[in-house]
Tab-separated table of C-alpha atoms in Angstrom:
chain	number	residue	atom	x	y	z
A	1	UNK	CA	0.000	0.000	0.000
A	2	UNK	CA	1.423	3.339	-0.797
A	3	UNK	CA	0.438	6.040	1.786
A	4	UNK	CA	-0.156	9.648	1.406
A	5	UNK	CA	0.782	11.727	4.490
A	6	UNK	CA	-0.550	14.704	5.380
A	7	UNK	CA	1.316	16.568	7.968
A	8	UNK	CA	0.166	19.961	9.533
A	9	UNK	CA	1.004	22.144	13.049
A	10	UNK	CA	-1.500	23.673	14.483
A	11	UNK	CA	-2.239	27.610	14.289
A	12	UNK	CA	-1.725	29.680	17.302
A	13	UNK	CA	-4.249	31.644	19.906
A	14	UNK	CA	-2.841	34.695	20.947
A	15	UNK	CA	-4.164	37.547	23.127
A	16	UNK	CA	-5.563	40.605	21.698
A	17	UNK	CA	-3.776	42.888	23.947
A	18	UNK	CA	-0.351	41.070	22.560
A	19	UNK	CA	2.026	44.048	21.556
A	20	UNK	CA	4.831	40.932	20.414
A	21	UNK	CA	4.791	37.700	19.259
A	22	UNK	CA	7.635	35.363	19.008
A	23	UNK	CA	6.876	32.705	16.393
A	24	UNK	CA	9.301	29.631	15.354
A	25	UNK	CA	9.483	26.800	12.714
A	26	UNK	CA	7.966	23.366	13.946
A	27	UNK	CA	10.874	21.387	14.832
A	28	UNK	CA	9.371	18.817	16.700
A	29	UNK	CA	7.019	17.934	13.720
A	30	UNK	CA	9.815	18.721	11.365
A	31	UNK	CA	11.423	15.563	13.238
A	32	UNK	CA	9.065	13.356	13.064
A	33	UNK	CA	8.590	14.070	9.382
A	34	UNK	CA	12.067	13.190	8.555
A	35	UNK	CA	11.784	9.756	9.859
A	36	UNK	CA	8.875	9.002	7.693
A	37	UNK	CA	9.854	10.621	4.428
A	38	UNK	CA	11.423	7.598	2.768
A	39	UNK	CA	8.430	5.838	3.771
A	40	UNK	CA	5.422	7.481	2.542
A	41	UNK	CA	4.179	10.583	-0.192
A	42	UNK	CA	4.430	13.842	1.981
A	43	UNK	CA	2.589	16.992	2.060
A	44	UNK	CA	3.817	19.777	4.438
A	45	UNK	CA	1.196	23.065	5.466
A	46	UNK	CA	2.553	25.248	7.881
A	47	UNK	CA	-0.023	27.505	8.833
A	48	UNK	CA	1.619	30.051	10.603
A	49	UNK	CA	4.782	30.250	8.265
A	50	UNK	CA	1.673	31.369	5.696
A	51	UNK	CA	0.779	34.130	8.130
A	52	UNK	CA	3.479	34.948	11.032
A	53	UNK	CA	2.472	38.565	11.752
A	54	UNK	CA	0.616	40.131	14.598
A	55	UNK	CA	-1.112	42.303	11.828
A	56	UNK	CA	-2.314	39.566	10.153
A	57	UNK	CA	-3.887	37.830	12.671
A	58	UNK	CA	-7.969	36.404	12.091
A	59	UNK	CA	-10.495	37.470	14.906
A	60	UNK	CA	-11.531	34.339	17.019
A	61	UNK	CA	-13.514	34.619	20.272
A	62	UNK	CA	-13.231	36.049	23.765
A	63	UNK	CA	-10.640	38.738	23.493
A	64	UNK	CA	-8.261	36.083	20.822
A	65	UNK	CA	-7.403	35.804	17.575
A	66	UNK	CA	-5.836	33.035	15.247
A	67	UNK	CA	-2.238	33.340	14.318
A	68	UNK	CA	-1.586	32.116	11.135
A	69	UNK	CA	-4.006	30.376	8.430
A	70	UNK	CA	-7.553	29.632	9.973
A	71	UNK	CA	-8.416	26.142	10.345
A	72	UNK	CA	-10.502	26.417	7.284
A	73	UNK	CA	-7.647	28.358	4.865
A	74	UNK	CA	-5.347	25.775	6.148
A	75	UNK	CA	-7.433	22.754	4.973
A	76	UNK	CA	-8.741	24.514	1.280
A	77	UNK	CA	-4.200	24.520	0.946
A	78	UNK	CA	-3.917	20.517	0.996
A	79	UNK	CA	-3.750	18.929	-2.273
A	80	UNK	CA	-3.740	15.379	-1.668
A	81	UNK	CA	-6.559	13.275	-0.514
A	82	UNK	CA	-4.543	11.697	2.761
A	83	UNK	CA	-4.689	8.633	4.253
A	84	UNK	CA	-2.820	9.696	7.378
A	85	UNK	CA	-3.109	12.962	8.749
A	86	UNK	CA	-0.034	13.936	11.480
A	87	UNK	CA	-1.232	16.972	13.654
A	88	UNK	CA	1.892	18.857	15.993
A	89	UNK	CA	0.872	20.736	18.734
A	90	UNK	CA	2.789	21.949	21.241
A	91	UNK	CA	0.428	24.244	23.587
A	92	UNK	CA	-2.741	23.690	24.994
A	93	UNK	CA	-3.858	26.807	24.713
A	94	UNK	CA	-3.886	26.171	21.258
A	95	UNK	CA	-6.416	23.738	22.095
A	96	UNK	CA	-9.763	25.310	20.956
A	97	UNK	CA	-7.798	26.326	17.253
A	98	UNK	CA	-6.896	22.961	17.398
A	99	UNK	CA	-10.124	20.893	17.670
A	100	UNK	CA	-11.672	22.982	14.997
A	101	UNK	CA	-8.624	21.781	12.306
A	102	UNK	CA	-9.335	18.347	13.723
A	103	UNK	CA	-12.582	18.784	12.959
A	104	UNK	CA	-12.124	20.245	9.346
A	105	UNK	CA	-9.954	17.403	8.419
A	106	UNK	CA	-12.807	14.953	9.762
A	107	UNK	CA	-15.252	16.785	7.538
A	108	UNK	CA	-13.030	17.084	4.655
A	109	UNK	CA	-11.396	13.848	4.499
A	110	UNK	CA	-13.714	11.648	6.153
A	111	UNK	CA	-11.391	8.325	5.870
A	112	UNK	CA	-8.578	10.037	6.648
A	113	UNK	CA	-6.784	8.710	9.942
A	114	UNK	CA	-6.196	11.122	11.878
A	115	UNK	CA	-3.432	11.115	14.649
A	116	UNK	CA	-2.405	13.961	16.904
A	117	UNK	CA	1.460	14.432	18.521
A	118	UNK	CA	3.205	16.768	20.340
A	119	UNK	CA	3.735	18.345	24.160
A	120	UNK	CA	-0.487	18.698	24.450
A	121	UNK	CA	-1.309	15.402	23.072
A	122	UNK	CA	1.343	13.635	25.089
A	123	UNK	CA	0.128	14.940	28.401
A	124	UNK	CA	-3.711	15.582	27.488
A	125	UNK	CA	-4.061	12.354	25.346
A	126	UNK	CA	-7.423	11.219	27.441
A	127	UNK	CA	-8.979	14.359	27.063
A	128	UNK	CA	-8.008	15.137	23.496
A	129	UNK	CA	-8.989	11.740	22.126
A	130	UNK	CA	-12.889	12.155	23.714
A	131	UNK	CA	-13.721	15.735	23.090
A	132	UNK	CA	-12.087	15.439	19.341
A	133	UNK	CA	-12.845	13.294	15.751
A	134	UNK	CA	-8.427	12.391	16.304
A	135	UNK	CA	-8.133	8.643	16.452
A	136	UNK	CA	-4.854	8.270	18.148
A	137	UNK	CA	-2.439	10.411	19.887
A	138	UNK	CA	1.710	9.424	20.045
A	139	UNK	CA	3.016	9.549	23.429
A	140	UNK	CA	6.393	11.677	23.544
A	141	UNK	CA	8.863	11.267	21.371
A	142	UNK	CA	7.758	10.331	17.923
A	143	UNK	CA	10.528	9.239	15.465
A	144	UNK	CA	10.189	5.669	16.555
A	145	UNK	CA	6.672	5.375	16.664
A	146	UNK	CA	5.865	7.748	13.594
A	147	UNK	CA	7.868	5.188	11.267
A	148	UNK	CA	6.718	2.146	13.160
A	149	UNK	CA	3.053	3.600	12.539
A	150	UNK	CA	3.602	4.156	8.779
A	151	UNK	CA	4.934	0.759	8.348
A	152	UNK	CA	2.128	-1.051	9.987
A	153	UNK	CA	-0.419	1.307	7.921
A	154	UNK	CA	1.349	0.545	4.453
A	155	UNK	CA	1.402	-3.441	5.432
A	156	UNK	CA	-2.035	-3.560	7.513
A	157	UNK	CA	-3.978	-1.219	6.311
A	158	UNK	CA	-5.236	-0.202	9.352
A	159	UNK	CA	-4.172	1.291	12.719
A	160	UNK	CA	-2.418	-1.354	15.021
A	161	UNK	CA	-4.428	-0.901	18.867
A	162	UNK	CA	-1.077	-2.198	20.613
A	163	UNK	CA	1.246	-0.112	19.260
A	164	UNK	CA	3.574	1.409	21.697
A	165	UNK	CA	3.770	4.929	22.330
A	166	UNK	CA	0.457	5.736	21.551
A	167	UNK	CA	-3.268	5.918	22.868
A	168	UNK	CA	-6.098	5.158	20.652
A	169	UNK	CA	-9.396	5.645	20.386
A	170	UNK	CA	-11.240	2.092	19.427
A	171	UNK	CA	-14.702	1.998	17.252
A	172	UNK	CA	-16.763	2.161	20.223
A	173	UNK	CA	-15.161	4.846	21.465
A	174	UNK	CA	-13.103	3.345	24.489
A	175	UNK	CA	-9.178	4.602	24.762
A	176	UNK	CA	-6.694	2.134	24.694
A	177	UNK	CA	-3.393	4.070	26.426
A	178	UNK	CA	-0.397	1.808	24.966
A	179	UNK	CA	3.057	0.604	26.732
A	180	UNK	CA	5.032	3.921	26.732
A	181	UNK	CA	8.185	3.478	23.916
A	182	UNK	CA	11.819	3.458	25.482
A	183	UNK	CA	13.420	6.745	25.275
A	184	UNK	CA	15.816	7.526	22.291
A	185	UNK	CA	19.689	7.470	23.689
A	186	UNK	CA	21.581	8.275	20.927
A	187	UNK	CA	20.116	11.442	19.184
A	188	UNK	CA	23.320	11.482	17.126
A	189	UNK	CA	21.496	9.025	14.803
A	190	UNK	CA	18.236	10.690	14.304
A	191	UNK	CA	17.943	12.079	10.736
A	192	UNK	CA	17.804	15.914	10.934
A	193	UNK	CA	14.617	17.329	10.709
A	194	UNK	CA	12.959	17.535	7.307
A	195	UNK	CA	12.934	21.376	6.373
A	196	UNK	CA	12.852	20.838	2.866
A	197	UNK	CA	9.358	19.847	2.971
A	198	UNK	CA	8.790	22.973	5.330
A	199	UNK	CA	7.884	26.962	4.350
A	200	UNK	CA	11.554	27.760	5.828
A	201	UNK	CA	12.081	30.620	3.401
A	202	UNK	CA	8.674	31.991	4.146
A	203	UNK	CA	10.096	32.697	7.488
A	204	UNK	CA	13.686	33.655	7.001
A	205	UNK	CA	13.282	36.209	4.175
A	206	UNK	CA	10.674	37.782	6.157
A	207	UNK	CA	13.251	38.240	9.520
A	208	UNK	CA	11.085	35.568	11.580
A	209	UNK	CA	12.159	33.897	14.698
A	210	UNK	CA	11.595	33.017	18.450
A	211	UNK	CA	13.672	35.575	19.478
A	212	UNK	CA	11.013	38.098	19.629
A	213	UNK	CA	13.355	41.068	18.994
A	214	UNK	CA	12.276	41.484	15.339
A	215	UNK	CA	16.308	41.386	14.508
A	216	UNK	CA	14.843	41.501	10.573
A	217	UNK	CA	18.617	40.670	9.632
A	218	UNK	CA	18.522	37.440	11.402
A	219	UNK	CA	18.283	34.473	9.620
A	220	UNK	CA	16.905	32.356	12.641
A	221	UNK	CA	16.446	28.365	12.664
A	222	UNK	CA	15.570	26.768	15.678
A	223	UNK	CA	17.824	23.577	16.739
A	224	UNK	CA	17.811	20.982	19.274
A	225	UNK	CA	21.278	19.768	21.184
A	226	UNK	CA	19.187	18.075	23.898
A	227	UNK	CA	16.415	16.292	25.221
A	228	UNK	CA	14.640	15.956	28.327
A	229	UNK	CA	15.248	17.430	31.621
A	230	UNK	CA	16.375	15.501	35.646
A	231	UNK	CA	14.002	17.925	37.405
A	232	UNK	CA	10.427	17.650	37.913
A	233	UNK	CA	8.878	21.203	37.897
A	234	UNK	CA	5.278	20.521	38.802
A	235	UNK	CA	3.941	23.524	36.119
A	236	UNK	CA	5.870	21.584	33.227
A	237	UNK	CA	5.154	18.511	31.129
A	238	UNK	CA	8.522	17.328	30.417
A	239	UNK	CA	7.301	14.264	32.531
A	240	UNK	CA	4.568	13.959	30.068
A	241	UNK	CA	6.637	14.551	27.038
A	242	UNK	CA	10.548	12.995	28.015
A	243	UNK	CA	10.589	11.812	31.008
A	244	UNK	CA	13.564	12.308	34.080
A	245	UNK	CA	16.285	11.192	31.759
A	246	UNK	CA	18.579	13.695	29.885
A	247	UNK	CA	20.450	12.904	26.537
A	248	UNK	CA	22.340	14.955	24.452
A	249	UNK	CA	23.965	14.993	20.997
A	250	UNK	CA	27.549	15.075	19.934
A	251	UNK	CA	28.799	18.394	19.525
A	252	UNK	CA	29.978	17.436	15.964
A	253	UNK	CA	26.218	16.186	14.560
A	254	UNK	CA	25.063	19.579	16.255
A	255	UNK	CA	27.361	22.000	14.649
A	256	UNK	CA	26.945	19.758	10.900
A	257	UNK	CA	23.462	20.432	11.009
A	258	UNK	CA	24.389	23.998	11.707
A	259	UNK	CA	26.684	24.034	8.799
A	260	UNK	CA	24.040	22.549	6.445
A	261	UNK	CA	21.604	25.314	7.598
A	262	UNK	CA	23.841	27.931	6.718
A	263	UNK	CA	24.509	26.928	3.497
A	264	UNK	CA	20.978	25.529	2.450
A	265	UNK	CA	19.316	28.300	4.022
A	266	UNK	CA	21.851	31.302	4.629
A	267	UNK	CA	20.952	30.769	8.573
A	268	UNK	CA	23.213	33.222	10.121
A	269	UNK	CA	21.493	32.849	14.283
A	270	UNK	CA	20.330	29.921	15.697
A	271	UNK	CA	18.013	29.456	18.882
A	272	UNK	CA	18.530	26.617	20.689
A	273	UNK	CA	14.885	25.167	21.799
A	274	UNK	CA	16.073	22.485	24.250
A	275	UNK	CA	14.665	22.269	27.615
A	276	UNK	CA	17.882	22.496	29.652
A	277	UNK	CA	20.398	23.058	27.364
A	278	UNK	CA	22.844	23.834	29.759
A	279	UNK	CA	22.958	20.607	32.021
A	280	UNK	CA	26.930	19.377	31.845
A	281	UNK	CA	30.072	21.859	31.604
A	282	UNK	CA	31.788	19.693	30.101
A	283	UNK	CA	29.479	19.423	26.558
A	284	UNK	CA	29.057	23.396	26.673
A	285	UNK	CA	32.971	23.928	26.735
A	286	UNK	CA	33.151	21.305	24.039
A	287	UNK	CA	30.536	22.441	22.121
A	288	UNK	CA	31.808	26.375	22.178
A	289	UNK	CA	35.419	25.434	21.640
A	290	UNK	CA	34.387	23.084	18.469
A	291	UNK	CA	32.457	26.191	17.122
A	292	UNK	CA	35.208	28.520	17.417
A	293	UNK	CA	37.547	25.963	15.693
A	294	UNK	CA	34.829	25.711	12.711
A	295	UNK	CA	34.450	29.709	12.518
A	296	UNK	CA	30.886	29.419	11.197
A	297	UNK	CA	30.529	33.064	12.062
A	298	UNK	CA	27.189	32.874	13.473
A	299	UNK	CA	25.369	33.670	16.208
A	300	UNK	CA	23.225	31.929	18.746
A	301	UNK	CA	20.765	31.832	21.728
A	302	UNK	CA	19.247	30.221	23.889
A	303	UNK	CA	15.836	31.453	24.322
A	304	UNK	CA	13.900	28.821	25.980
A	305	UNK	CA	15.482	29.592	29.569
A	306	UNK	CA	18.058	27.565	30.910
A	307	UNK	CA	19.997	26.519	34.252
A	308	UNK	CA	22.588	28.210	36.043
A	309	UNK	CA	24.646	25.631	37.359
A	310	UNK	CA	27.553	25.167	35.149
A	311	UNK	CA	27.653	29.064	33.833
A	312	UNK	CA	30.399	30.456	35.935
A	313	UNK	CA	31.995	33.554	34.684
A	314	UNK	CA	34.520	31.402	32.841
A	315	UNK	CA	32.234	29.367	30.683
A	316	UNK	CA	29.804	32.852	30.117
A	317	UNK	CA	33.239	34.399	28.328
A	318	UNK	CA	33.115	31.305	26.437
A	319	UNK	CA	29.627	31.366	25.318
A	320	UNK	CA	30.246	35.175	24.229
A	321	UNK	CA	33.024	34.346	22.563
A	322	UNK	CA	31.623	31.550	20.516
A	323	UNK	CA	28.853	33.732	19.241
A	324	UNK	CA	26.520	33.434	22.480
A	325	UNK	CA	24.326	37.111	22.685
A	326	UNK	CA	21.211	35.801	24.337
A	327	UNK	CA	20.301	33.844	27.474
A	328	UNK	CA	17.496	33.144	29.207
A	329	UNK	CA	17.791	31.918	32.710
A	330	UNK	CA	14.495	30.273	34.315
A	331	UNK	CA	14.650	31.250	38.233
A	332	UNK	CA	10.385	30.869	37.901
A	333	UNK	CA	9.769	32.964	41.087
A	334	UNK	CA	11.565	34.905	43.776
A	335	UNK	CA	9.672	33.365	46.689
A	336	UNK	CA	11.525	30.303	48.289
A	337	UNK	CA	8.010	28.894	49.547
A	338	UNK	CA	6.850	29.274	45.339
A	339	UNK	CA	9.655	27.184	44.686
A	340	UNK	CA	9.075	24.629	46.605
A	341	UNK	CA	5.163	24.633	46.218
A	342	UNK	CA	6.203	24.059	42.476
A	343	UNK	CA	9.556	21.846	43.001
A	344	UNK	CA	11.479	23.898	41.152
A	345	UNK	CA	15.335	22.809	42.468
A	346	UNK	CA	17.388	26.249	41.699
A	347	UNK	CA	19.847	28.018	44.302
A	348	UNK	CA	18.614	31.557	43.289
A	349	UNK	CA	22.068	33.103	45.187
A	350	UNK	CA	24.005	31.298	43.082
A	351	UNK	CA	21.933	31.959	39.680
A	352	UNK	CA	21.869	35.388	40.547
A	353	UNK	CA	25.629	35.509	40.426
A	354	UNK	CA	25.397	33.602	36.959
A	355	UNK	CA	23.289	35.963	35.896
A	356	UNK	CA	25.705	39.227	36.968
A	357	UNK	CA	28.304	37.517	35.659
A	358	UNK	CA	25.936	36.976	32.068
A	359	UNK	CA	25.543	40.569	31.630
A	360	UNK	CA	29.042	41.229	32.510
A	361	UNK	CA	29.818	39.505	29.280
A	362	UNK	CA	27.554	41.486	27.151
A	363	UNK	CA	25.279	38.670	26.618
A	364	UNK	CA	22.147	39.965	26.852
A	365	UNK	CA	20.685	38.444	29.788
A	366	UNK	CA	16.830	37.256	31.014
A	367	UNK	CA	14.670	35.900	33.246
A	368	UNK	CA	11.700	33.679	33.087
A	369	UNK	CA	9.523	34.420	35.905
């Protein structure tokens, strides 16, 4: 059986009152996508890369509006008639958008099997699956089970109810919630995600990117050095999503993809979107001194917020030196009774030293709170 994929993110919700917005390319879907591609026929909509602006944003209901193409506008773009229909989203408060695209696919494409993946489906799978038309969700990571979920379609026919990694919804409506797939160790092996298929131009030409500083000369791509995260903030769903356990790449894969970036896409920044980055000295030196040795002559960021533990003054001139000129550190909250209310493990003496000694570099330097 040949299979046509369809593979979409979903548009944003933002507030009206929003004065910024700090859109990004879809790695995690762009991921998943390239472990499938030499499996299947493969069409790509971005909706927000159609429409990234705040001024172009469509009215939607109780003081919000849609970012990027509507569900509708995004479904009139497909092409194909899919037989698999991959949906990424990453925020539940994208929810509401979210459901209605589901439910535009449903109408559209009324065979169409339709499977949801992401942060919100991985830790709102239950819910998602009985107030939607979806038919499965994948549980956290998705290379492995994407491909192994292709391969059973093309051979089968049909969706397999045991597959790990996944919950699904059966024909009389009960959810099945799968063994949950071993976490990927070596994430030097994963293909690099599949921005060819991607609107990656639509963004960079137009001065895009999470940084939220509208630096319109920036060519910005998002990248990933790591995965997962040791601590177990209470507000976050890295449990969900990854799990306690913390891999990383090899510096080397990292700063190839980097180098293919640059020259496929004249990416001149690049904003690192891991959870905790910044987990082991010893990678970061490695990492910065294999940079400078390469003299890409780029710059990067790390935007997502990040740890203080092993940025000491010494490894800060490092970062700054290797092209480092923005980094966000996550303290959460001030209040030591917040912190522990919400398990967040930080020594805020010490990051607030890391964070004095950040600026004294010129980096520019922020918090999440």
């Amino acid at each position: 059986m040949s299979l046509q994929v369809l593979a979409i993110r979903s548009p944003s919700i933002i507030n009206n009152l929003a004065t910024t917005i700090s859109p990004c390319l879809p790695i995690g879907l762009a991921y998943v996508i390239g472990s499938i591609k030499d499996l299947v026929s493969l069409e790509v909509i971005d909706p927000i890369a159609e429409k990234p602006f705040i001024s172009e944003v469509t009215p939607f209901r109780l003081g919000t509006s849609v970012l990027g193409l509507t569900p509708r506008q995004t479904v009139d773009r497909v092409i194909t008639t899919p037989d698999l229909c991959l949906i990424s989203s990453m925020f539940s408060m994208e929810w509401p958008i979210t459901r209605l695209l589901i439910a535009e696919i449903r109408k559209r494409f009324p065979r169409c099997l339709i499977v949801g993946g992401g942060e919100h489906f991985s830790s709102t799978y239950e819910f998602s699956l009985l107030h939607s038309e979806l038919d499965a969700c994948v549980l956290g990571e998705g290379e492995q089970t994407a491909r192994q979920l292709v391969w059973e379609l093309c051979k089968e026919g049909r969706l397999p109810e045991g597959l790990a990694g996944t919950a699904v919804k059966s024909p009389d409506g009960k959810i099945i919630i799968n063994q949950r797939r071993d976490r990927i160790k070596d994430l030097s092996h994963l293909p690099w995600p599949a921005w060819e298929l991607f609107n990656v131009r639509g963004f960079l030409d137009r001065g895009v990117s999470n940084t939220g500083n509208a630096l319109v000369k920036h060519r910005a791509m998002p990248i990933v050095a790591t995965r997962g995260c040791p601590y177990q903030c209470t507000f976050c769903s890295n449990h969900h999503m990854w799990g306690s356990q913390w891999h990383y790449r090899q510096p080397a894969d990292v700063l190839s993809e980097m180098e293919w970036l640059i020259n496929q896409y004249q990416a001149n920044h690049f904003d690192f979107c891991d959870l905790t980055a910044i987990l082991k000295k010893s990678w970061i030196v490695d990492f910065c001194k294999q940079l400078l040795a390469r003299g890409l002559n780029i710059t990067w960021g790390l935007p997502s917020g990040t740890r203080a533990e092993a940025l000491n003054e010494e490894t800060l001139k490092l970062l700054k030196e290797s092209g480092c000129n923005d980094l966000d550190y996550a303290p959460e909250n001030g209040s030591s009774r917040m912190l522990k209310l919400i398990r967040k493990q930080v020594d805020l003496s010490k990051m607030l030293t890391s964070m004095k000694a950040c600026h004294k570099t010129g980096i520019k330097t922020k918090a999440n709170i």
